[in-house]
Amino acid sequence: MNTEQISKFCNTMWDDSIIPELVEYIKIPCKSPMFDSNWQENGYLQQAIKQFAEWAKMHPARDMQLKVLQFEGRTPLIYIDIPGAGDETVLLYGHMDKQPEMTSWNEGFGPWTPVLKDDKLYGRGGADDGYALFASLTSILALQEQNIPHARCVILIEACEESGSYDLPFYINHLKDQIGSPSLVICLDSGAGNYKQMWSTTSLRGTATAELTVEILKEGVHSGAASGAVPGTFRILRQLLSRIENESTGEITMPECQVEIPEQRRQQAKLAAEVLDTEIYKSFPFVDDAVPTNEDPAEVLLFKTWHPTIVVTGMDGIPSCANAGNVLRPYTKATISFRFPPTCNPDQAMQAIAKKLTTNPPYNAKITFTMEKSGPGWNAPAVADWLDQAANEASQTFFGAPTVYMGEGGSIPFMGMLGDKFPQAQFLITGVLGPASNAHGPNEFLHLPMGKKLTACVAVVLAEHYKAFQK
């Protein structure tokens, strides 16, 4: 393999074709169904899927077959089948649905406004996860240009990952005979501790979203007349959340949400912390003088990857400050994002949480707890020697530094699903979501040099995968 040629091929594809395509993709407000109830009528998901499919057809791998699948009421999916040498199959995964707009974008920037600046492409979805199809196919084309053998490759690009991948089990079952049993799964939807090397994700937290509503009155009343006699619903909400969270430390106190952290993951967190040091938390846009929950980098890393947490992400029943009258409000509704340790059962944890929040409510207030979605976490199997060597070789070749293994605090429901379905498979879960890339938030960006180098790394891993299974 001529690795310089691999790098040149990937860089050229990115500069001449992938970046222009991502610029056009960012313009499409193809929000995930959870954030666009009229997604079928609006047609943005279909528009983006069509763009991706047309690009793939213009850059076909040898004997490539491509299908766009969509069943009644379900989000679309791209399925690409590329024949290869040998008997093994590699599954490469990504998604193209997006998070909603979010506020506080910098002046001149916006979710649907692509901006190229300082080797970064700003806009919603470029890094999470629009580049995955382009990078996956390019890595295969880079090998084929040199006639380097690779296994059969299957590429799946879904359209509801940001809504919990609720359609994906249906498609996986529908395509089970075509997919077969992959011996390697590559996912380009994860994070990176820096932009200086390839990062391999060892675990993902489980997730759940729920609405907690507190009602005390049938209608709002004058706060001067009622306060002191009627408890405020925000205060009741605080009391309820304190049943499950220590508000001083952020620790979730319920045993149903706790797991024993494997020693290997503790050691990997320690090594990752030695590489990143305080950048683990300094990369977040803290206001002046603010501090993290803990200033020990290894402990911060474990807390955000192997500990349960809750975050209130939205509220109803509370007027804006400009429209706030002297009224004791009748209700408060909060949307709560739950994150669970990789090996915790989110459904069992949520059942325990629901019981804790709704039993014996303060002041006999009316409490409603409604779970919207959940997804399991994922803990990677032991890394095979060939994959460990391949990943390190690739990272050293294109980045000049070794691969680092680290858990991620985010969730990719697809991984837990695949881990159960293909327990014999190896996993390379990686991505471009490094410091300040801010997926889901304002000023999301794709670090272009990282994307180019990561594409080349995947090509090397595919080639080494083929060699490993020919021995």
PDB file of N, CA, C and O in Angstrom, residues 154-209:
ATOM      1  N   VAL A 154     -20.727  -3.150   3.409  1.00  0.00           N
ATOM      2  CA  VAL A 154     -22.115  -2.705   3.412  1.00  0.00           C
ATOM      3  C   VAL A 154     -22.165  -1.366   4.124  1.00  0.00           C
ATOM      4  O   VAL A 154     -21.650  -1.234   5.237  1.00  0.00           O
ATOM      5  N   ILE A 155     -22.754  -0.363   3.468  1.00  0.00           N
ATOM      6  CA  ILE A 155     -22.880   0.963   4.062  1.00  0.00           C
ATOM      7  C   ILE A 155     -24.358   1.228   4.351  1.00  0.00           C
ATOM      8  O   ILE A 155     -25.203   1.087   3.460  1.00  0.00           O
ATOM      9  N   LEU A 156     -24.654   1.592   5.596  1.00  0.00           N
ATOM     10  CA  LEU A 156     -26.010   1.956   6.006  1.00  0.00           C
ATOM     11  C   LEU A 156     -26.020   3.408   6.459  1.00  0.00           C
ATOM     12  O   LEU A 156     -25.232   3.796   7.336  1.00  0.00           O
ATOM     13  N   ILE A 157     -26.910   4.202   5.880  1.00  0.00           N
ATOM     14  CA  ILE A 157     -27.094   5.587   6.301  1.00  0.00           C
ATOM     15  C   ILE A 157     -28.563   5.759   6.660  1.00  0.00           C
ATOM     16  O   ILE A 157     -29.439   5.682   5.803  1.00  0.00           O
ATOM     17  N   GLU A 158     -28.830   5.986   7.944  1.00  0.00           N
ATOM     18  CA  GLU A 158     -30.221   6.090   8.407  1.00  0.00           C
ATOM     19  C   GLU A 158     -30.651   7.549   8.555  1.00  0.00           C
ATOM     20  O   GLU A 158     -29.831   8.476   8.446  1.00  0.00           O
ATOM     21  N   ALA A 159     -31.939   7.744   8.864  1.00  0.00           N
ATOM     22  CA  ALA A 159     -32.498   9.097   8.900  1.00  0.00           C
ATOM     23  C   ALA A 159     -33.286   9.383  10.175  1.00  0.00           C
ATOM     24  O   ALA A 159     -34.086  10.316  10.191  1.00  0.00           O
ATOM     25  N   CYS A 160     -33.066   8.604  11.243  1.00  0.00           N
ATOM     26  CA  CYS A 160     -33.747   8.949  12.496  1.00  0.00           C
ATOM     27  C   CYS A 160     -32.870   8.666  13.716  1.00  0.00           C
ATOM     28  O   CYS A 160     -33.378   8.408  14.803  1.00  0.00           O
ATOM     29  N   GLU A 161     -31.551   8.755  13.557  1.00  0.00           N
ATOM     30  CA  GLU A 161     -30.650   8.491  14.675  1.00  0.00           C
ATOM     31  C   GLU A 161     -30.861   9.476  15.808  1.00  0.00           C
ATOM     32  O   GLU A 161     -30.846   9.106  16.991  1.00  0.00           O
ATOM     33  N   GLU A 162     -31.075  10.749  15.451  1.00  0.00           N
ATOM     34  CA  GLU A 162     -31.250  11.761  16.481  1.00  0.00           C
ATOM     35  C   GLU A 162     -32.594  11.623  17.203  1.00  0.00           C
ATOM     36  O   GLU A 162     -32.843  12.315  18.191  1.00  0.00           O
ATOM     37  N   SER A 163     -33.445  10.738  16.721  1.00  0.00           N
ATOM     38  CA  SER A 163     -34.712  10.430  17.391  1.00  0.00           C
ATOM     39  C   SER A 163     -34.671   9.063  18.059  1.00  0.00           C
ATOM     40  O   SER A 163     -35.700   8.510  18.428  1.00  0.00           O
ATOM     41  N   GLY A 164     -33.472   8.495  18.200  1.00  0.00           N
ATOM     42  CA  GLY A 164     -33.333   7.214  18.874  1.00  0.00           C
ATOM     43  C   GLY A 164     -33.278   6.013  17.959  1.00  0.00           C
ATOM     44  O   GLY A 164     -33.368   4.874  18.420  1.00  0.00           O
ATOM     45  N   SER A 165     -33.130   6.249  16.628  1.00  0.00           N
ATOM     46  CA  SER A 165     -33.016   5.144  15.657  1.00  0.00           C
ATOM     47  C   SER A 165     -34.193   4.180  15.736  1.00  0.00           C
ATOM     48  O   SER A 165     -34.041   2.973  15.605  1.00  0.00           O
ATOM     49  N   TYR A 166     -35.394   4.715  15.929  1.00  0.00           N
ATOM     50  CA  TYR A 166     -36.548   3.832  16.136  1.00  0.00           C
ATOM     51  C   TYR A 166     -36.913   3.019  14.900  1.00  0.00           C
ATOM     52  O   TYR A 166     -37.556   1.971  15.006  1.00  0.00           O
ATOM     53  N   ASP A 167     -36.532   3.472  13.708  1.00  0.00           N
ATOM     54  CA  ASP A 167     -36.820   2.702  12.493  1.00  0.00           C
ATOM     55  C   ASP A 167     -35.726   1.697  12.156  1.00  0.00           C
ATOM     56  O   ASP A 167     -35.929   0.819  11.314  1.00  0.00           O
ATOM     57  N   LEU A 168     -34.567   1.838  12.761  1.00  0.00           N
ATOM     58  CA  LEU A 168     -33.434   1.018  12.350  1.00  0.00           C
ATOM     59  C   LEU A 168     -33.621  -0.477  12.613  1.00  0.00           C
ATOM     60  O   LEU A 168     -33.244  -1.296  11.762  1.00  0.00           O
ATOM     61  N   PRO A 169     -34.184  -0.903  13.751  1.00  0.00           N
ATOM     62  CA  PRO A 169     -34.392  -2.344  13.934  1.00  0.00           C
ATOM     63  C   PRO A 169     -35.234  -2.955  12.810  1.00  0.00           C
ATOM     64  O   PRO A 169     -34.952  -4.079  12.360  1.00  0.00           O
ATOM     65  N   PHE A 170     -36.242  -2.208  12.356  1.00  0.00           N
ATOM     66  CA  PHE A 170     -37.056  -2.712  11.245  1.00  0.00           C
ATOM     67  C   PHE A 170     -36.197  -2.933  10.005  1.00  0.00           C
ATOM     68  O   PHE A 170     -36.279  -3.992   9.345  1.00  0.00           O
ATOM     69  N   TYR A 171     -35.358  -1.957   9.674  1.00  0.00           N
ATOM     70  CA  TYR A 171     -34.535  -2.089   8.472  1.00  0.00           C
ATOM     71  C   TYR A 171     -33.469  -3.169   8.625  1.00  0.00           C
ATOM     72  O   TYR A 171     -33.172  -3.898   7.669  1.00  0.00           O
ATOM     73  N   ILE A 172     -32.888  -3.270   9.814  1.00  0.00           N
ATOM     74  CA  ILE A 172     -31.889  -4.323  10.039  1.00  0.00           C
ATOM     75  C   ILE A 172     -32.518  -5.701   9.842  1.00  0.00           C
ATOM     76  O   ILE A 172     -31.927  -6.596   9.214  1.00  0.00           O
ATOM     77  N   ASN A 173     -33.726  -5.892  10.362  1.00  0.00           N
ATOM     78  CA  ASN A 173     -34.415  -7.167  10.176  1.00  0.00           C
ATOM     79  C   ASN A 173     -34.805  -7.383   8.716  1.00  0.00           C
ATOM     80  O   ASN A 173     -34.702  -8.496   8.196  1.00  0.00           O
ATOM     81  N   HIS A 174     -35.249  -6.302   8.065  1.00  0.00           N
ATOM     82  CA  HIS A 174     -35.626  -6.407   6.649  1.00  0.00           C
ATOM     83  C   HIS A 174     -34.424  -6.795   5.781  1.00  0.00           C
ATOM     84  O   HIS A 174     -34.574  -7.537   4.798  1.00  0.00           O
ATOM     85  N   LEU A 175     -33.230  -6.321   6.162  1.00  0.00           N
ATOM     86  CA  LEU A 175     -32.030  -6.540   5.349  1.00  0.00           C
ATOM     87  C   LEU A 175     -31.114  -7.631   5.908  1.00  0.00           C
ATOM     88  O   LEU A 175     -29.993  -7.795   5.427  1.00  0.00           O
ATOM     89  N   LYS A 176     -31.582  -8.392   6.893  1.00  0.00           N
ATOM     90  CA  LYS A 176     -30.690  -9.314   7.596  1.00  0.00           C
ATOM     91  C   LYS A 176     -30.033 -10.330   6.669  1.00  0.00           C
ATOM     92  O   LYS A 176     -28.854 -10.663   6.837  1.00  0.00           O
ATOM     93  N   ASP A 177     -30.766 -10.822   5.676  1.00  0.00           N
ATOM     94  CA  ASP A 177     -30.171 -11.795   4.763  1.00  0.00           C
ATOM     95  C   ASP A 177     -29.129 -11.148   3.865  1.00  0.00           C
ATOM     96  O   ASP A 177     -28.110 -11.767   3.524  1.00  0.00           O
ATOM     97  N   GLN A 178     -29.393  -9.886   3.457  1.00  0.00           N
ATOM     98  CA  GLN A 178     -28.421  -9.185   2.614  1.00  0.00           C
ATOM     99  C   GLN A 178     -27.181  -8.784   3.401  1.00  0.00           C
ATOM    100  O   GLN A 178     -26.054  -8.885   2.909  1.00  0.00           O
ATOM    101  N   ILE A 179     -27.369  -8.337   4.637  1.00  0.00           N
ATOM    102  CA  ILE A 179     -26.227  -7.883   5.435  1.00  0.00           C
ATOM    103  C   ILE A 179     -25.351  -9.053   5.850  1.00  0.00           C
ATOM    104  O   ILE A 179     -24.129  -8.996   5.774  1.00  0.00           O
ATOM    105  N   GLY A 180     -25.967 -10.136   6.282  1.00  0.00           N
ATOM    106  CA  GLY A 180     -25.200 -11.268   6.782  1.00  0.00           C
ATOM    107  C   GLY A 180     -24.671 -11.003   8.176  1.00  0.00           C
ATOM    108  O   GLY A 180     -25.305 -10.326   8.985  1.00  0.00           O
ATOM    109  N   SER A 181     -23.466 -11.510   8.478  1.00  0.00           N
ATOM    110  CA  SER A 181     -22.860 -11.369   9.807  1.00  0.00           C
ATOM    111  C   SER A 181     -21.515 -10.661   9.672  1.00  0.00           C
ATOM    112  O   SER A 181     -20.490 -11.302   9.415  1.00  0.00           O
ATOM    113  N   PRO A 182     -21.479  -9.357   9.829  1.00  0.00           N
ATOM    114  CA  PRO A 182     -20.207  -8.634   9.686  1.00  0.00           C
ATOM    115  C   PRO A 182     -19.215  -9.007  10.779  1.00  0.00           C
ATOM    116  O   PRO A 182     -19.589  -9.209  11.932  1.00  0.00           O
ATOM    117  N   SER A 183     -17.959  -9.088  10.402  1.00  0.00           N
ATOM    118  CA  SER A 183     -16.898  -9.329  11.381  1.00  0.00           C
ATOM    119  C   SER A 183     -16.274  -8.024  11.863  1.00  0.00           C
ATOM    120  O   SER A 183     -15.490  -8.024  12.813  1.00  0.00           O
ATOM    121  N   LEU A 184     -16.621  -6.914  11.205  1.00  0.00           N
ATOM    122  CA  LEU A 184     -16.145  -5.602  11.620  1.00  0.00           C
ATOM    123  C   LEU A 184     -17.251  -4.584  11.379  1.00  0.00           C
ATOM    124  O   LEU A 184     -17.873  -4.569  10.315  1.00  0.00           O
ATOM    125  N   VAL A 185     -17.497  -3.742  12.376  1.00  0.00           N
ATOM    126  CA  VAL A 185     -18.441  -2.636  12.247  1.00  0.00           C
ATOM    127  C   VAL A 185     -17.655  -1.339  12.430  1.00  0.00           C
ATOM    128  O   VAL A 185     -16.927  -1.182  13.414  1.00  0.00           O
ATOM    129  N   ILE A 186     -17.803  -0.429  11.465  1.00  0.00           N
ATOM    130  CA  ILE A 186     -17.156   0.875  11.532  1.00  0.00           C
ATOM    131  C   ILE A 186     -18.247   1.937  11.618  1.00  0.00           C
ATOM    132  O   ILE A 186     -19.127   1.998  10.759  1.00  0.00           O
ATOM    133  N   CYS A 187     -18.189   2.747  12.637  1.00  0.00           N
ATOM    134  CA  CYS A 187     -19.159   3.814  12.836  1.00  0.00           C
ATOM    135  C   CYS A 187     -18.422   5.147  12.902  1.00  0.00           C
ATOM    136  O   CYS A 187     -17.516   5.311  13.714  1.00  0.00           O
ATOM    137  N   LEU A 188     -18.799   6.088  12.038  1.00  0.00           N
ATOM    138  CA  LEU A 188     -18.150   7.401  11.994  1.00  0.00           C
ATOM    139  C   LEU A 188     -19.058   8.466  12.600  1.00  0.00           C
ATOM    140  O   LEU A 188     -19.300   9.514  12.002  1.00  0.00           O
ATOM    141  N   ASP A 189     -19.572   8.211  13.785  1.00  0.00           N
ATOM    142  CA  ASP A 189     -20.515   9.132  14.416  1.00  0.00           C
ATOM    143  C   ASP A 189     -20.135   9.429  15.860  1.00  0.00           C
ATOM    144  O   ASP A 189     -20.975   9.766  16.667  1.00  0.00           O
ATOM    145  N   SER A 190     -18.855   9.306  16.164  1.00  0.00           N
ATOM    146  CA  SER A 190     -18.464   9.449  17.559  1.00  0.00           C
ATOM    147  C   SER A 190     -17.513  10.624  17.745  1.00  0.00           C
ATOM    148  O   SER A 190     -17.311  11.440  16.846  1.00  0.00           O
ATOM    149  N   GLY A 191     -16.924  10.696  18.933  1.00  0.00           N
ATOM    150  CA  GLY A 191     -16.145  11.854  19.309  1.00  0.00           C
ATOM    151  C   GLY A 191     -14.650  11.626  19.242  1.00  0.00           C
ATOM    152  O   GLY A 191     -14.158  10.531  18.959  1.00  0.00           O
ATOM    153  N   ALA A 192     -13.923  12.706  19.505  1.00  0.00           N
ATOM    154  CA  ALA A 192     -12.466  12.681  19.518  1.00  0.00           C
ATOM    155  C   ALA A 192     -11.989  13.611  20.625  1.00  0.00           C
ATOM    156  O   ALA A 192     -12.532  14.708  20.799  1.00  0.00           O
ATOM    157  N   GLY A 193     -10.987  13.184  21.351  1.00  0.00           N
ATOM    158  CA  GLY A 193     -10.474  14.014  22.436  1.00  0.00           C
ATOM    159  C   GLY A 193      -9.673  15.199  21.951  1.00  0.00           C
ATOM    160  O   GLY A 193      -9.573  16.224  22.623  1.00  0.00           O
ATOM    161  N   ASN A 194      -9.066  15.078  20.769  1.00  0.00           N
ATOM    162  CA  ASN A 194      -8.358  16.179  20.131  1.00  0.00           C
ATOM    163  C   ASN A 194      -8.354  15.914  18.623  1.00  0.00           C
ATOM    164  O   ASN A 194      -8.950  14.941  18.149  1.00  0.00           O
ATOM    165  N   TYR A 195      -7.688  16.770  17.884  1.00  0.00           N
ATOM    166  CA  TYR A 195      -7.611  16.601  16.429  1.00  0.00           C
ATOM    167  C   TYR A 195      -6.228  16.144  15.996  1.00  0.00           C
ATOM    168  O   TYR A 195      -5.841  16.315  14.849  1.00  0.00           O
ATOM    169  N   LYS A 196      -5.496  15.521  16.929  1.00  0.00           N
ATOM    170  CA  LYS A 196      -4.099  15.166  16.690  1.00  0.00           C
ATOM    171  C   LYS A 196      -3.885  13.676  16.456  1.00  0.00           C
ATOM    172  O   LYS A 196      -2.761  13.248  16.177  1.00  0.00           O
ATOM    173  N   GLN A 197      -4.955  12.864  16.603  1.00  0.00           N
ATOM    174  CA  GLN A 197      -4.814  11.419  16.431  1.00  0.00           C
ATOM    175  C   GLN A 197      -6.204  10.813  16.280  1.00  0.00           C
ATOM    176  O   GLN A 197      -7.218  11.501  16.466  1.00  0.00           O
ATOM    177  N   MET A 198      -6.241   9.541  15.943  1.00  0.00           N
ATOM    178  CA  MET A 198      -7.526   8.856  15.849  1.00  0.00           C
ATOM    179  C   MET A 198      -7.936   8.391  17.245  1.00  0.00           C
ATOM    180  O   MET A 198      -7.119   7.898  18.017  1.00  0.00           O
ATOM    181  N   TRP A 199      -9.233   8.528  17.521  1.00  0.00           N
ATOM    182  CA  TRP A 199      -9.795   8.113  18.803  1.00  0.00           C
ATOM    183  C   TRP A 199     -10.776   6.973  18.577  1.00  0.00           C
ATOM    184  O   TRP A 199     -11.607   7.029  17.672  1.00  0.00           O
ATOM    185  N   SER A 200     -10.664   5.952  19.393  1.00  0.00           N
ATOM    186  CA  SER A 200     -11.554   4.808  19.285  1.00  0.00           C
ATOM    187  C   SER A 200     -12.449   4.746  20.517  1.00  0.00           C
ATOM    188  O   SER A 200     -11.960   4.711  21.655  1.00  0.00           O
ATOM    189  N   THR A 201     -13.741   4.764  20.294  1.00  0.00           N
ATOM    190  CA  THR A 201     -14.711   4.795  21.384  1.00  0.00           C
ATOM    191  C   THR A 201     -14.896   3.399  21.973  1.00  0.00           C
ATOM    192  O   THR A 201     -15.196   2.451  21.247  1.00  0.00           O
ATOM    193  N   THR A 202     -14.743   3.296  23.285  1.00  0.00           N
ATOM    194  CA  THR A 202     -14.851   2.008  23.967  1.00  0.00           C
ATOM    195  C   THR A 202     -16.216   1.786  24.594  1.00  0.00           C
ATOM    196  O   THR A 202     -16.581   0.659  24.917  1.00  0.00           O
ATOM    197  N   SER A 203     -16.964   2.878  24.817  1.00  0.00           N
ATOM    198  CA  SER A 203     -18.278   2.734  25.441  1.00  0.00           C
ATOM    199  C   SER A 203     -19.123   3.959  25.126  1.00  0.00           C
ATOM    200  O   SER A 203     -18.603   5.046  24.826  1.00  0.00           O
ATOM    201  N   LEU A 204     -20.430   3.765  25.207  1.00  0.00           N
ATOM    202  CA  LEU A 204     -21.403   4.843  25.008  1.00  0.00           C
ATOM    203  C   LEU A 204     -22.450   4.732  26.108  1.00  0.00           C
ATOM    204  O   LEU A 204     -22.830   3.623  26.497  1.00  0.00           O
ATOM    205  N   ARG A 205     -22.913   5.849  26.594  1.00  0.00           N
ATOM    206  CA  ARG A 205     -23.931   5.800  27.634  1.00  0.00           C
ATOM    207  C   ARG A 205     -25.316   5.533  27.047  1.00  0.00           C
ATOM    208  O   ARG A 205     -25.608   5.884  25.895  1.00  0.00           O
ATOM    209  N   GLY A 206     -26.156   4.892  27.849  1.00  0.00           N
ATOM    210  CA  GLY A 206     -27.559   4.749  27.481  1.00  0.00           C
ATOM    211  C   GLY A 206     -28.264   6.085  27.634  1.00  0.00           C
ATOM    212  O   GLY A 206     -27.772   6.995  28.308  1.00  0.00           O
ATOM    213  N   THR A 207     -29.424   6.202  27.018  1.00  0.00           N
ATOM    214  CA  THR A 207     -30.120   7.481  27.033  1.00  0.00           C
ATOM    215  C   THR A 207     -31.614   7.300  27.201  1.00  0.00           C
ATOM    216  O   THR A 207     -32.174   6.250  26.861  1.00  0.00           O
ATOM    217  N   ALA A 208     -32.251   8.307  27.743  1.00  0.00           N
ATOM    218  CA  ALA A 208     -33.713   8.354  27.816  1.00  0.00           C
ATOM    219  C   ALA A 208     -34.122   9.818  27.916  1.00  0.00           C
ATOM    220  O   ALA A 208     -33.374  10.650  28.439  1.00  0.00           O
ATOM    221  N   THR A 209     -35.282  10.121  27.388  1.00  0.00           N
ATOM    222  CA  THR A 209     -35.846  11.459  27.481  1.00  0.00           C
ATOM    223  C   THR A 209     -37.259  11.344  28.034  1.00  0.00           C
ATOM    224  O   THR A 209     -38.008  10.455  27.641  1.00  0.00           O
TER     225      THR A 209
END
